[in-house]
Amino acid sequence: MDWAFDITLKNRQLLKSFIENLSLKQLNTIPEGFKNNIIWNIAHVIVTQQLLVYNLSGLKTIVSEEMIASYRKGTKPKRDLTEAEIDAVKNLLFSTIEKTKEDYKAKLFQTYNQYTVTTKSTLSNVEEAIEFNNFHEGIHLGYILALRKSL
């Protein structure tokens, strides 16, 4: 699983670069023809990883219920985020993955509730969830690139 975690961390580094290189206004802008913005997509991948890996394993997520409610599948931005909120999202990019690696090595993920994702693939264990999460994050990286181009 080291390889899968490494891929996640490399993608998270790319996501961090958007936060560091775009203005608050750019991160919060929803371009015409889009339903969300760059910072929503970044927060969404953090929440989705938590739901796929922790929640479906029957474990408490690292992120708050409020964050999950705001960024889970089917949500959209309700308001612009502040600089402080964006900094909190930036910090979660890596702390959540480092904690997941630590918990995985400690064998915390003992059970998994099967879940069929929108691509019709069924996740049956935490390893599949971690691997699928990389695919999901790649989709959102592409979406972020399109959003940036539209700014």
PDB file of C-alpha atoms in Angstrom:
ATOM      1  CA  MET A   1       0.000   0.000   0.000  1.00  0.00           C
ATOM      2  CA  ASP A   2       3.014   2.299   0.227  1.00  0.00           C
ATOM      3  CA  TRP A   3       2.779   2.928  -3.515  1.00  0.00           C
ATOM      4  CA  ALA A   4      -0.919   3.859  -3.319  1.00  0.00           C
ATOM      5  CA  PHE A   5      -0.275   6.232  -0.413  1.00  0.00           C
ATOM      6  CA  ASP A   6       2.625   7.769  -2.325  1.00  0.00           C
ATOM      7  CA  ILE A   7       0.323   8.486  -5.286  1.00  0.00           C
ATOM      8  CA  THR A   8      -2.198  10.121  -2.942  1.00  0.00           C
ATOM      9  CA  LEU A   9       0.494  12.315  -1.398  1.00  0.00           C
ATOM     10  CA  LYS A  10       1.773  13.381  -4.835  1.00  0.00           C
ATOM     11  CA  ASN A  11      -1.742  14.372  -5.873  1.00  0.00           C
ATOM     12  CA  ARG A  12      -2.232  16.230  -2.590  1.00  0.00           C
ATOM     13  CA  GLN A  13       0.996  18.159  -3.303  1.00  0.00           C
ATOM     14  CA  LEU A  14      -0.536  19.297  -6.598  1.00  0.00           C
ATOM     15  CA  LEU A  15      -3.717  20.332  -4.798  1.00  0.00           C
ATOM     16  CA  LYS A  16      -1.672  22.277  -2.259  1.00  0.00           C
ATOM     17  CA  SER A  17       0.010  24.183  -5.088  1.00  0.00           C
ATOM     18  CA  PHE A  18      -3.387  25.500  -6.234  1.00  0.00           C
ATOM     19  CA  ILE A  19      -4.061  26.823  -2.734  1.00  0.00           C
ATOM     20  CA  GLU A  20      -0.635  28.458  -2.575  1.00  0.00           C
ATOM     21  CA  ASN A  21      -0.612  29.921  -6.091  1.00  0.00           C
ATOM     22  CA  LEU A  22      -4.162  31.156  -6.535  1.00  0.00           C
ATOM     23  CA  SER A  23      -5.845  34.067  -4.806  1.00  0.00           C
ATOM     24  CA  LEU A  24      -8.691  33.725  -2.341  1.00  0.00           C
ATOM     25  CA  LYS A  25     -11.010  35.082  -5.030  1.00  0.00           C
ATOM     26  CA  GLN A  26      -9.778  32.558  -7.618  1.00  0.00           C
ATOM     27  CA  LEU A  27     -10.177  29.624  -5.207  1.00  0.00           C
ATOM     28  CA  ASN A  28     -13.771  30.677  -4.451  1.00  0.00           C
ATOM     29  CA  THR A  29     -14.879  31.622  -7.985  1.00  0.00           C
ATOM     30  CA  ILE A  30     -17.424  29.408  -9.717  1.00  0.00           C
ATOM     31  CA  PRO A  31     -16.862  30.037 -13.435  1.00  0.00           C
ATOM     32  CA  GLU A  32     -19.844  30.195 -15.764  1.00  0.00           C
ATOM     33  CA  GLY A  33     -20.938  26.703 -16.722  1.00  0.00           C
ATOM     34  CA  PHE A  34     -19.557  25.082 -13.557  1.00  0.00           C
ATOM     35  CA  LYS A  35     -21.338  24.017 -10.352  1.00  0.00           C
ATOM     36  CA  ASN A  36     -18.451  24.425  -7.924  1.00  0.00           C
ATOM     37  CA  ASN A  37     -15.047  26.004  -7.403  1.00  0.00           C
ATOM     38  CA  ILE A  38     -11.448  24.938  -6.852  1.00  0.00           C
ATOM     39  CA  ILE A  39     -11.514  24.993  -3.055  1.00  0.00           C
ATOM     40  CA  TRP A  40     -14.751  22.977  -2.965  1.00  0.00           C
ATOM     41  CA  ASN A  41     -13.087  20.283  -5.094  1.00  0.00           C
ATOM     42  CA  ILE A  42     -10.062  20.171  -2.800  1.00  0.00           C
ATOM     43  CA  ALA A  43     -12.203  19.901   0.337  1.00  0.00           C
ATOM     44  CA  HIS A  44     -14.406  17.330  -1.426  1.00  0.00           C
ATOM     45  CA  VAL A  45     -11.501  14.936  -2.084  1.00  0.00           C
ATOM     46  CA  ILE A  46     -10.483  15.159   1.583  1.00  0.00           C
ATOM     47  CA  VAL A  47     -14.025  14.337   2.713  1.00  0.00           C
ATOM     48  CA  THR A  48     -14.472  11.553   0.165  1.00  0.00           C
ATOM     49  CA  GLN A  49     -11.237   9.864   1.267  1.00  0.00           C
ATOM     50  CA  GLN A  50     -12.472   9.961   4.843  1.00  0.00           C
ATOM     51  CA  LEU A  51     -15.838   8.462   3.931  1.00  0.00           C
ATOM     52  CA  LEU A  52     -14.416   5.758   1.665  1.00  0.00           C
ATOM     53  CA  VAL A  53     -11.661   4.694   4.051  1.00  0.00           C
ATOM     54  CA  TYR A  54     -12.810   5.452   7.600  1.00  0.00           C
ATOM     55  CA  ASN A  55     -16.595   5.649   7.496  1.00  0.00           C
ATOM     56  CA  LEU A  56     -17.035   2.497   5.407  1.00  0.00           C
ATOM     57  CA  SER A  57     -14.617   0.729   7.764  1.00  0.00           C
ATOM     58  CA  GLY A  58     -16.870   1.638  10.680  1.00  0.00           C
ATOM     59  CA  LEU A  59     -14.328   4.075  12.114  1.00  0.00           C
ATOM     60  CA  LYS A  60     -14.681   7.715  13.140  1.00  0.00           C
ATOM     61  CA  THR A  61     -13.521  10.143  10.491  1.00  0.00           C
ATOM     62  CA  ILE A  62     -10.697  12.564  11.164  1.00  0.00           C
ATOM     63  CA  VAL A  63     -12.672  15.459   9.670  1.00  0.00           C
ATOM     64  CA  SER A  64     -15.748  16.969  11.308  1.00  0.00           C
ATOM     65  CA  GLU A  65     -19.350  16.069  10.547  1.00  0.00           C
ATOM     66  CA  GLU A  66     -19.825  19.708   9.520  1.00  0.00           C
ATOM     67  CA  MET A  67     -17.087  19.398   6.906  1.00  0.00           C
ATOM     68  CA  ILE A  68     -18.572  16.139   5.641  1.00  0.00           C
ATOM     69  CA  ALA A  69     -22.010  17.743   5.337  1.00  0.00           C
ATOM     70  CA  SER A  70     -20.541  20.655   3.360  1.00  0.00           C
ATOM     71  CA  TYR A  71     -18.335  18.734   0.917  1.00  0.00           C
ATOM     72  CA  ARG A  72     -19.722  15.226   0.449  1.00  0.00           C
ATOM     73  CA  LYS A  73     -21.007  13.996  -2.909  1.00  0.00           C
ATOM     74  CA  GLY A  74     -24.056  15.938  -4.020  1.00  0.00           C
ATOM     75  CA  THR A  75     -23.147  19.208  -2.285  1.00  0.00           C
ATOM     76  CA  LYS A  76     -22.065  22.516  -3.778  1.00  0.00           C
ATOM     77  CA  PRO A  77     -20.490  25.673  -2.377  1.00  0.00           C
ATOM     78  CA  LYS A  78     -22.862  27.678  -0.206  1.00  0.00           C
ATOM     79  CA  ARG A  79     -20.513  30.597   0.420  1.00  0.00           C
ATOM     80  CA  ASP A  80     -16.942  31.767  -0.110  1.00  0.00           C
ATOM     81  CA  LEU A  81     -14.358  30.338   2.276  1.00  0.00           C
ATOM     82  CA  THR A  82     -12.149  32.638   4.318  1.00  0.00           C
ATOM     83  CA  GLU A  83      -8.362  32.540   4.279  1.00  0.00           C
ATOM     84  CA  ALA A  84      -8.410  30.767   7.667  1.00  0.00           C
ATOM     85  CA  GLU A  85     -10.811  28.110   6.388  1.00  0.00           C
ATOM     86  CA  ILE A  86      -8.658  27.552   3.323  1.00  0.00           C
ATOM     87  CA  ASP A  87      -5.586  27.171   5.553  1.00  0.00           C
ATOM     88  CA  ALA A  88      -7.470  24.517   7.538  1.00  0.00           C
ATOM     89  CA  VAL A  89      -8.296  22.641   4.316  1.00  0.00           C
ATOM     90  CA  LYS A  90      -4.642  22.907   3.263  1.00  0.00           C
ATOM     91  CA  ASN A  91      -3.522  21.377   6.565  1.00  0.00           C
ATOM     92  CA  LEU A  92      -5.975  18.498   6.180  1.00  0.00           C
ATOM     93  CA  LEU A  93      -4.527  17.590   2.776  1.00  0.00           C
ATOM     94  CA  PHE A  94      -1.577  15.859   4.404  1.00  0.00           C
ATOM     95  CA  SER A  95      -2.594  15.216   8.013  1.00  0.00           C
ATOM     96  CA  THR A  96      -5.470  12.989   6.902  1.00  0.00           C
ATOM     97  CA  ILE A  97      -3.263  10.855   4.655  1.00  0.00           C
ATOM     98  CA  GLU A  98      -0.451  10.573   7.201  1.00  0.00           C
ATOM     99  CA  LYS A  99      -3.001   9.465   9.823  1.00  0.00           C
ATOM    100  CA  THR A 100      -4.501   6.979   7.377  1.00  0.00           C
ATOM    101  CA  LYS A 101      -1.056   5.505   6.673  1.00  0.00           C
ATOM    102  CA  GLU A 102      -0.411   5.257  10.413  1.00  0.00           C
ATOM    103  CA  ASP A 103      -3.794   3.640  11.075  1.00  0.00           C
ATOM    104  CA  TYR A 104      -3.350   1.234   8.156  1.00  0.00           C
ATOM    105  CA  LYS A 105       0.055   0.117   9.453  1.00  0.00           C
ATOM    106  CA  ALA A 106      -1.500  -0.321  12.916  1.00  0.00           C
ATOM    107  CA  LYS A 107      -4.127  -2.608  11.290  1.00  0.00           C
ATOM    108  CA  LEU A 108      -7.051  -0.459  12.471  1.00  0.00           C
ATOM    109  CA  PHE A 109      -9.108  -1.242   9.364  1.00  0.00           C
ATOM    110  CA  GLN A 110     -10.500  -4.664  10.296  1.00  0.00           C
ATOM    111  CA  THR A 111     -13.937  -4.540   8.674  1.00  0.00           C
ATOM    112  CA  TYR A 112     -15.352  -2.905   5.576  1.00  0.00           C
ATOM    113  CA  ASN A 113     -18.942  -2.271   4.483  1.00  0.00           C
ATOM    114  CA  GLN A 114     -19.086  -2.977   0.752  1.00  0.00           C
ATOM    115  CA  TYR A 115     -19.950   0.069  -1.315  1.00  0.00           C
ATOM    116  CA  THR A 116     -20.669   0.458  -5.013  1.00  0.00           C
ATOM    117  CA  VAL A 117     -19.281   3.723  -6.387  1.00  0.00           C
ATOM    118  CA  THR A 118     -20.727   5.734  -9.272  1.00  0.00           C
ATOM    119  CA  THR A 119     -18.488   3.901 -11.769  1.00  0.00           C
ATOM    120  CA  LYS A 120     -20.351   0.716 -10.741  1.00  0.00           C
ATOM    121  CA  SER A 121     -17.240  -0.758  -9.114  1.00  0.00           C
ATOM    122  CA  THR A 122     -17.849  -2.342  -5.729  1.00  0.00           C
ATOM    123  CA  LEU A 123     -15.316  -1.640  -3.004  1.00  0.00           C
ATOM    124  CA  SER A 124     -14.963  -4.670  -0.729  1.00  0.00           C
ATOM    125  CA  ASN A 125     -12.043  -3.745   1.518  1.00  0.00           C
ATOM    126  CA  VAL A 126      -9.985  -0.802   2.653  1.00  0.00           C
ATOM    127  CA  GLU A 127      -7.212  -1.493   0.130  1.00  0.00           C
ATOM    128  CA  GLU A 128      -9.683  -1.156  -2.735  1.00  0.00           C
ATOM    129  CA  ALA A 129     -11.033   2.022  -1.142  1.00  0.00           C
ATOM    130  CA  ILE A 130      -7.543   3.544  -0.940  1.00  0.00           C
ATOM    131  CA  GLU A 131      -6.828   2.622  -4.562  1.00  0.00           C
ATOM    132  CA  PHE A 132     -10.202   3.870  -5.817  1.00  0.00           C
ATOM    133  CA  ASN A 133      -9.673   7.099  -3.897  1.00  0.00           C
ATOM    134  CA  ASN A 134      -6.645   7.831  -6.094  1.00  0.00           C
ATOM    135  CA  PHE A 135      -8.830   7.460  -9.190  1.00  0.00           C
ATOM    136  CA  HIS A 136     -11.433   9.766  -7.637  1.00  0.00           C
ATOM    137  CA  GLU A 137      -8.822  12.389  -6.754  1.00  0.00           C
ATOM    138  CA  GLY A 138      -7.478  12.234 -10.321  1.00  0.00           C
ATOM    139  CA  ILE A 139     -10.940  13.044 -11.672  1.00  0.00           C
ATOM    140  CA  HIS A 140     -11.122  16.081  -9.410  1.00  0.00           C
ATOM    141  CA  LEU A 141      -7.598  17.180 -10.312  1.00  0.00           C
ATOM    142  CA  GLY A 142      -8.758  17.275 -13.940  1.00  0.00           C
ATOM    143  CA  TYR A 143     -11.825  19.232 -12.934  1.00  0.00           C
ATOM    144  CA  ILE A 144      -9.658  21.712 -11.009  1.00  0.00           C
ATOM    145  CA  LEU A 145      -7.437  22.185 -14.063  1.00  0.00           C
ATOM    146  CA  ALA A 146     -10.553  22.989 -16.138  1.00  0.00           C
ATOM    147  CA  LEU A 147     -11.768  25.412 -13.455  1.00  0.00           C
ATOM    148  CA  ARG A 148      -8.399  27.161 -13.350  1.00  0.00           C
ATOM    149  CA  LYS A 149      -8.384  27.535 -17.105  1.00  0.00           C
ATOM    150  CA  SER A 150     -11.859  29.097 -16.932  1.00  0.00           C
ATOM    151  CA  LEU A 151     -10.887  31.767 -14.367  1.00  0.00           C
TER     152      LEU A 151
END
